[in-house]
Amino acid sequence: MSCLFSLNRHIIMKDMITIQRYTSDRQPIWDAFVQTAKNSSFQHLRAYMDYHNNRFADYSLMAYSGTEPVALLPANRVGDVVYSHQGLTYGGWVMPLKHFNVVVMLQVMDAALNFMRADGVTTLYYKPMPHIYHSYPAEEDLYALFRCGAELTATNVSTTIDLQHPLPFNTGAKSSVSVARREGVTIAESDGFAGYWAVLTDLLERRYNTCPVHTLAEIMQLKTSFPDNIRLYTATSDGELLGGIVMYFVGQVAHSQYTAATPQGWEKRVIPAIYNHIISHECASMRYLDFGTSNEDSGRYLNEGLVLQKCGMGGRAIVYQTFKLKL
């Protein structure tokens, strides 16, 4: 079924929307579009997306009006299901600032769904970018999902600080920062990813019987490609690594990607101290600090202790959502 229902002829674009699959020869066009879009990040650039192309069958789509791209959909495909994109924290249509509105979005979505149906796709899972990552309002896709009858299937809670109006650390978080200082903990940016990855891997294995999403080789490759966007901050004492946080700097948002500490690091309360350093010294040009989600089972389980720790540093809730659309 079409999502357009009825649109006045005078507001339809001069050229009909057509959909094409992304291919590697289109990388310059893709990347140039991403760099000027109103809801994109460095994670949408092909140098980031393609580092794990051995894990995902790429099904990224490019919407064109005539010969000009008007929207991009980072996506992968598994059987007859398309995801936007399983290798990214958020997906959704990447949209330009100018000459694009909700009317055009309806046309883009309609054309894309028809393209996918013709290609044997039966289901689309769609992860819109949370609004804090937009450089300009960009929720046209949410309206298009509603018009198409999409079902909300996941709502994960993230905790975010408004850095322009930050709330102070609560008593517990302030106490943790003081403990780290008394223990002589030194906090600084570091290139020691190998040592930190050992700490991170050990923590994830002991607590959760899992491993980091990125291997050390992958995170080093990404760090080399995006040195200003991917940065590691560590806590040390007498030369011993106690913990660290990998931050992704995405436009106006500093996003916490990986957080870990040794048992000694937890005792010396290094994680709140590292966050205090990042907020105080590394985020002068940022609008938000996003601690990341605290859920399992598509949001049905909430790690309340983790949320309370993040809220103690001044964070409040935003959501990461996933929609399911039957084609």
Coordinates of C-alpha atoms in Angstrom, one line a residue:
M1 CA 0.0 0.0 0.0
S2 CA 1.3 3.5 -0.9
C3 CA 2.1 5.9 1.9
L4 CA 1.3 9.0 -0.1
F5 CA -2.5 8.6 0.0
S6 CA -3.1 12.0 -1.6
L7 CA -0.7 14.9 -2.4
N8 CA -1.6 18.1 -4.3
R9 CA 0.1 18.0 -7.7
H10 CA 1.7 21.5 -7.3
I11 CA 3.8 20.3 -4.3
I12 CA 5.2 17.2 -5.9
M13 CA 8.9 17.6 -7.0
K14 CA 9.5 18.5 -10.6
D15 CA 11.3 15.1 -11.2
M16 CA 9.9 11.9 -9.8
I17 CA 11.8 10.3 -7.0
T18 CA 13.8 7.2 -8.1
I19 CA 15.7 4.8 -5.8
Q20 CA 19.1 3.3 -6.5
R21 CA 21.3 0.9 -4.6
Y22 CA 24.6 2.3 -3.3
T23 CA 27.6 1.0 -5.1
S24 CA 31.3 1.7 -4.2
D25 CA 31.7 3.9 -7.3
R26 CA 29.2 6.3 -5.7
Q27 CA 31.2 6.9 -2.6
P28 CA 32.2 10.5 -3.5
I29 CA 28.6 11.4 -4.1
W30 CA 27.5 9.6 -0.8
D31 CA 30.2 11.2 1.3
A32 CA 29.7 14.7 -0.1
F33 CA 26.0 14.5 0.7
V34 CA 26.6 13.2 4.2
Q35 CA 29.0 16.1 5.0
T36 CA 26.3 18.7 4.2
A37 CA 23.2 16.9 5.6
K38 CA 21.2 18.2 8.6
N39 CA 21.1 14.8 10.4
S40 CA 24.3 13.0 9.6
S41 CA 27.4 12.0 11.4
F42 CA 30.9 10.7 10.6
Q43 CA 29.5 7.3 11.1
H44 CA 27.5 7.7 7.9
L45 CA 30.6 8.2 5.9
R46 CA 31.6 5.1 3.9
A47 CA 35.0 4.9 5.5
Y48 CA 33.2 4.2 8.8
M49 CA 30.3 2.1 7.4
D50 CA 32.4 -0.1 5.3
Y51 CA 34.9 -1.2 7.9
H52 CA 32.5 -4.0 8.8
N53 CA 31.2 -4.8 5.4
N54 CA 32.3 -8.4 5.9
R55 CA 29.6 -8.7 8.7
F56 CA 26.7 -7.0 6.9
A57 CA 25.3 -7.3 3.4
D58 CA 25.0 -3.6 2.4
Y59 CA 21.6 -2.5 1.2
S60 CA 22.1 1.2 1.4
L61 CA 19.7 3.2 -0.8
M62 CA 20.1 6.6 -2.6
A63 CA 17.0 8.6 -3.5
Y64 CA 17.3 10.8 -6.5
S65 CA 15.3 13.6 -8.1
G66 CA 16.5 13.6 -11.6
T67 CA 20.3 13.3 -11.4
E68 CA 20.6 14.8 -7.9
P69 CA 20.5 12.8 -4.7
V70 CA 17.9 14.0 -2.2
A71 CA 18.2 11.5 0.6
L72 CA 20.4 8.5 1.7
L73 CA 19.4 5.4 3.7
P74 CA 22.3 3.5 5.4
A75 CA 21.0 -0.1 5.5
N76 CA 21.8 -3.8 5.3
R77 CA 19.8 -6.8 4.4
V78 CA 19.3 -10.2 5.9
G79 CA 17.1 -12.5 3.8
D80 CA 13.9 -10.6 3.0
V81 CA 14.4 -8.1 5.9
V82 CA 16.1 -4.7 5.6
Y83 CA 17.6 -2.9 8.6
S84 CA 18.7 0.7 8.9
H85 CA 21.6 -0.2 9.8
Q86 CA 22.5 -3.0 12.2
G87 CA 26.1 -1.9 12.4
L88 CA 25.2 1.7 13.4
T89 CA 23.8 3.1 16.7
Y90 CA 21.2 4.9 14.6
G91 CA 20.2 4.8 11.0
G92 CA 17.3 6.4 9.1
W93 CA 17.2 8.7 6.1
V94 CA 20.0 11.2 5.9
M95 CA 18.4 14.5 4.7
P96 CA 19.6 17.8 3.3
L97 CA 19.0 21.1 4.9
K98 CA 17.7 22.9 1.8
H99 CA 15.0 22.0 -0.7
F100 CA 13.7 19.2 1.5
N101 CA 10.5 18.9 3.6
V102 CA 8.0 16.5 4.9
V103 CA 6.2 16.4 1.5
V104 CA 9.4 15.3 -0.2
M105 CA 10.0 12.8 2.6
L106 CA 6.7 11.1 1.9
Q107 CA 7.6 10.8 -1.8
V108 CA 11.1 9.4 -0.9
M109 CA 9.6 6.8 1.5
D110 CA 6.9 5.8 -0.9
A111 CA 9.5 5.3 -3.7
A112 CA 11.8 3.4 -1.4
L113 CA 9.1 1.0 -0.1
N114 CA 8.0 0.3 -3.7
F115 CA 11.6 -0.4 -4.7
M116 CA 12.1 -2.8 -1.8
R117 CA 8.8 -4.6 -2.5
A118 CA 9.9 -5.2 -6.1
D119 CA 13.2 -6.5 -4.8
G120 CA 11.5 -9.1 -2.5
V121 CA 11.8 -7.3 0.8
T122 CA 8.9 -8.0 3.2
T123 CA 10.0 -6.0 6.4
L124 CA 11.9 -2.8 7.2
Y125 CA 13.4 -2.1 10.6
Y126 CA 14.1 1.6 10.9
K127 CA 16.2 3.4 13.6
P128 CA 15.8 7.2 13.4
M129 CA 18.6 9.4 14.6
P130 CA 17.7 10.9 18.0
H131 CA 17.0 14.6 17.8
I132 CA 20.0 15.7 19.7
Y133 CA 22.2 14.7 16.8
H134 CA 20.4 16.9 14.3
S135 CA 22.1 20.1 13.3
Y136 CA 18.6 21.4 12.2
P137 CA 15.2 19.9 12.9
A138 CA 14.9 16.6 10.9
E139 CA 12.0 14.5 12.0
E140 CA 10.3 14.3 8.6
D141 CA 11.0 10.5 8.6
L142 CA 9.0 10.0 11.9
Y143 CA 5.9 11.5 10.2
A144 CA 6.4 9.3 7.1
L145 CA 6.7 6.2 9.3
F146 CA 3.4 7.1 11.0
R147 CA 1.7 7.6 7.6
C148 CA 3.0 4.2 6.5
G149 CA 1.6 2.5 9.6
A150 CA 5.0 1.6 11.1
E151 CA 5.0 -0.2 14.5
L152 CA 7.2 1.0 17.4
T153 CA 9.1 -2.1 18.5
A154 CA 11.9 -0.8 20.7
T155 CA 12.5 2.2 23.0
N156 CA 15.9 2.3 24.6
V157 CA 16.6 5.0 27.2
S158 CA 19.8 7.0 26.9
T159 CA 20.9 9.6 29.5
T160 CA 22.1 13.0 28.2
I161 CA 23.5 16.2 29.6
D162 CA 22.6 19.6 28.1
L163 CA 26.0 21.1 28.2
Q164 CA 24.7 24.6 27.7
H165 CA 22.6 24.3 30.9
P166 CA 24.4 21.5 32.8
L167 CA 23.0 20.2 36.1
P168 CA 25.7 19.8 38.8
F169 CA 26.9 16.4 39.9
N170 CA 25.0 15.1 42.9
T171 CA 26.6 14.3 46.2
G172 CA 27.6 10.8 45.3
A173 CA 29.2 11.8 42.0
K174 CA 31.0 14.7 43.6
S175 CA 32.3 12.3 46.3
S176 CA 33.6 10.0 43.6
V177 CA 35.5 12.8 41.9
S178 CA 37.0 13.7 45.2
V179 CA 38.1 10.1 46.0
A180 CA 39.9 9.9 42.6
R181 CA 41.7 13.1 43.3
R182 CA 42.8 12.0 46.8
E183 CA 44.0 8.7 45.3
G184 CA 46.3 10.7 43.0
V185 CA 44.5 9.6 39.8
T186 CA 45.7 11.4 36.6
I187 CA 43.2 11.8 33.8
A188 CA 44.3 12.7 30.2
E189 CA 43.6 11.9 26.6
S190 CA 45.5 8.8 25.5
D191 CA 46.5 6.9 22.4
G192 CA 46.9 3.7 24.4
F193 CA 44.0 1.8 22.8
A194 CA 45.8 -1.6 23.1
G195 CA 46.1 -1.4 26.9
Y196 CA 42.6 0.0 27.3
W197 CA 41.1 -2.7 25.0
A198 CA 42.6 -5.3 27.4
V199 CA 40.8 -3.7 30.3
L200 CA 37.6 -3.4 28.4
T201 CA 37.6 -6.9 27.1
D202 CA 38.3 -8.3 30.6
L203 CA 35.5 -6.3 32.1
L204 CA 32.9 -7.4 29.4
E205 CA 34.0 -11.1 29.7
R206 CA 33.8 -11.1 33.5
R207 CA 30.5 -9.2 33.9
Y208 CA 28.5 -10.0 30.8
N209 CA 30.3 -13.0 29.0
T210 CA 30.6 -10.8 25.9
C211 CA 33.2 -8.8 24.0
P212 CA 33.5 -5.3 22.5
V213 CA 31.6 -4.8 19.3
H214 CA 34.8 -3.5 17.7
T215 CA 38.0 -5.5 17.8
L216 CA 41.2 -3.7 18.7
A217 CA 42.2 -3.7 15.0
E218 CA 38.9 -2.2 14.0
I219 CA 38.9 0.6 16.5
M220 CA 42.5 1.4 15.6
Q221 CA 41.5 1.5 11.9
L222 CA 38.6 3.8 12.7
K223 CA 40.7 6.0 15.0
T224 CA 43.2 6.4 12.1
S225 CA 40.4 7.4 9.7
F226 CA 38.6 9.7 12.2
P227 CA 41.3 11.0 14.6
D228 CA 39.3 14.0 15.7
N229 CA 36.0 12.1 16.2
I230 CA 37.2 9.0 18.1
R231 CA 39.1 9.8 21.3
L232 CA 40.2 7.9 24.4
Y233 CA 40.5 9.3 27.9
T234 CA 42.2 7.3 30.6
A235 CA 42.7 7.3 34.3
T236 CA 46.1 6.2 35.6
S237 CA 47.9 6.1 39.0
D238 CA 51.7 5.5 39.3
G239 CA 51.7 4.5 35.7
E240 CA 49.0 1.9 36.1
L241 CA 45.9 2.0 33.8
L242 CA 42.8 2.1 35.9
G243 CA 40.1 2.7 33.4
G244 CA 39.0 4.8 30.5
I245 CA 36.2 6.1 28.2
V246 CA 36.1 6.1 24.4
M247 CA 34.2 9.1 23.2
Y248 CA 32.7 9.7 19.8
F249 CA 32.5 13.4 18.9
V250 CA 29.6 13.7 16.6
G251 CA 28.7 17.2 15.5
Q252 CA 27.3 18.9 18.6
V253 CA 27.2 15.7 20.6
A254 CA 29.9 13.9 22.7
H255 CA 28.8 10.3 22.8
S256 CA 30.2 7.7 25.2
Q257 CA 31.0 4.6 23.2
Y258 CA 32.9 2.4 25.6
T259 CA 33.4 2.8 29.4
A260 CA 35.5 0.4 31.5
A261 CA 37.7 0.2 34.6
T262 CA 39.8 -2.3 36.5
P263 CA 38.7 -3.5 39.9
Q264 CA 41.2 -1.0 41.4
G265 CA 39.7 1.7 39.1
W266 CA 36.2 1.1 40.4
E267 CA 37.5 1.4 44.0
K268 CA 39.2 4.7 43.1
R269 CA 36.0 6.0 41.4
V270 CA 37.7 6.8 38.2
I271 CA 34.7 6.8 35.8
P272 CA 32.9 9.8 37.3
A273 CA 36.3 11.5 37.5
I274 CA 37.0 10.9 33.8
Y275 CA 33.5 12.2 32.9
N276 CA 34.1 15.3 35.0
H277 CA 37.3 15.9 33.1
I278 CA 35.6 15.4 29.7
I279 CA 32.7 17.8 30.6
S280 CA 35.0 20.4 32.1
H281 CA 37.9 20.4 29.5
E282 CA 36.9 18.6 26.3
C283 CA 33.4 19.8 25.4
A284 CA 33.6 23.6 25.0
S285 CA 32.0 23.5 21.6
M286 CA 29.5 20.8 22.3
R287 CA 25.8 21.0 23.0
Y288 CA 25.2 17.6 24.5
L289 CA 27.0 14.7 26.2
D290 CA 25.2 11.4 25.6
F291 CA 26.1 8.6 28.1
G292 CA 24.4 6.0 25.9
T293 CA 21.6 3.5 26.6
S294 CA 21.0 1.4 29.7
N295 CA 18.6 -1.3 28.4
E296 CA 18.3 -4.8 27.3
D297 CA 15.5 -6.7 25.5
S298 CA 14.6 -3.7 23.2
G299 CA 14.1 -1.5 26.2
R300 CA 11.9 -3.8 28.3
Y301 CA 14.7 -4.2 30.9
L302 CA 16.1 -1.0 32.4
N303 CA 19.4 -1.1 34.4
E304 CA 18.2 1.2 37.0
G305 CA 21.5 1.4 38.9
L306 CA 23.3 2.5 35.8
V307 CA 20.7 5.1 35.0
L308 CA 20.9 6.5 38.5
Q309 CA 24.7 6.8 38.2
K310 CA 24.3 8.7 34.9
C311 CA 21.6 10.9 36.3
G312 CA 23.8 11.7 39.2
M313 CA 26.2 13.4 36.8
G314 CA 23.4 15.6 35.4
G315 CA 22.0 13.4 32.7
R316 CA 18.3 13.1 31.8
A317 CA 16.5 10.8 29.4
I318 CA 16.3 10.8 25.6
V319 CA 15.2 7.7 23.6
Y320 CA 16.6 5.6 20.8
Q321 CA 13.6 4.0 19.0
T322 CA 13.2 1.3 16.4
F323 CA 10.2 0.9 14.1
K324 CA 9.0 -2.1 12.1
L325 CA 7.2 -1.6 8.8
K326 CA 5.6 -4.6 7.0
L327 CA 5.8 -4.1 3.3

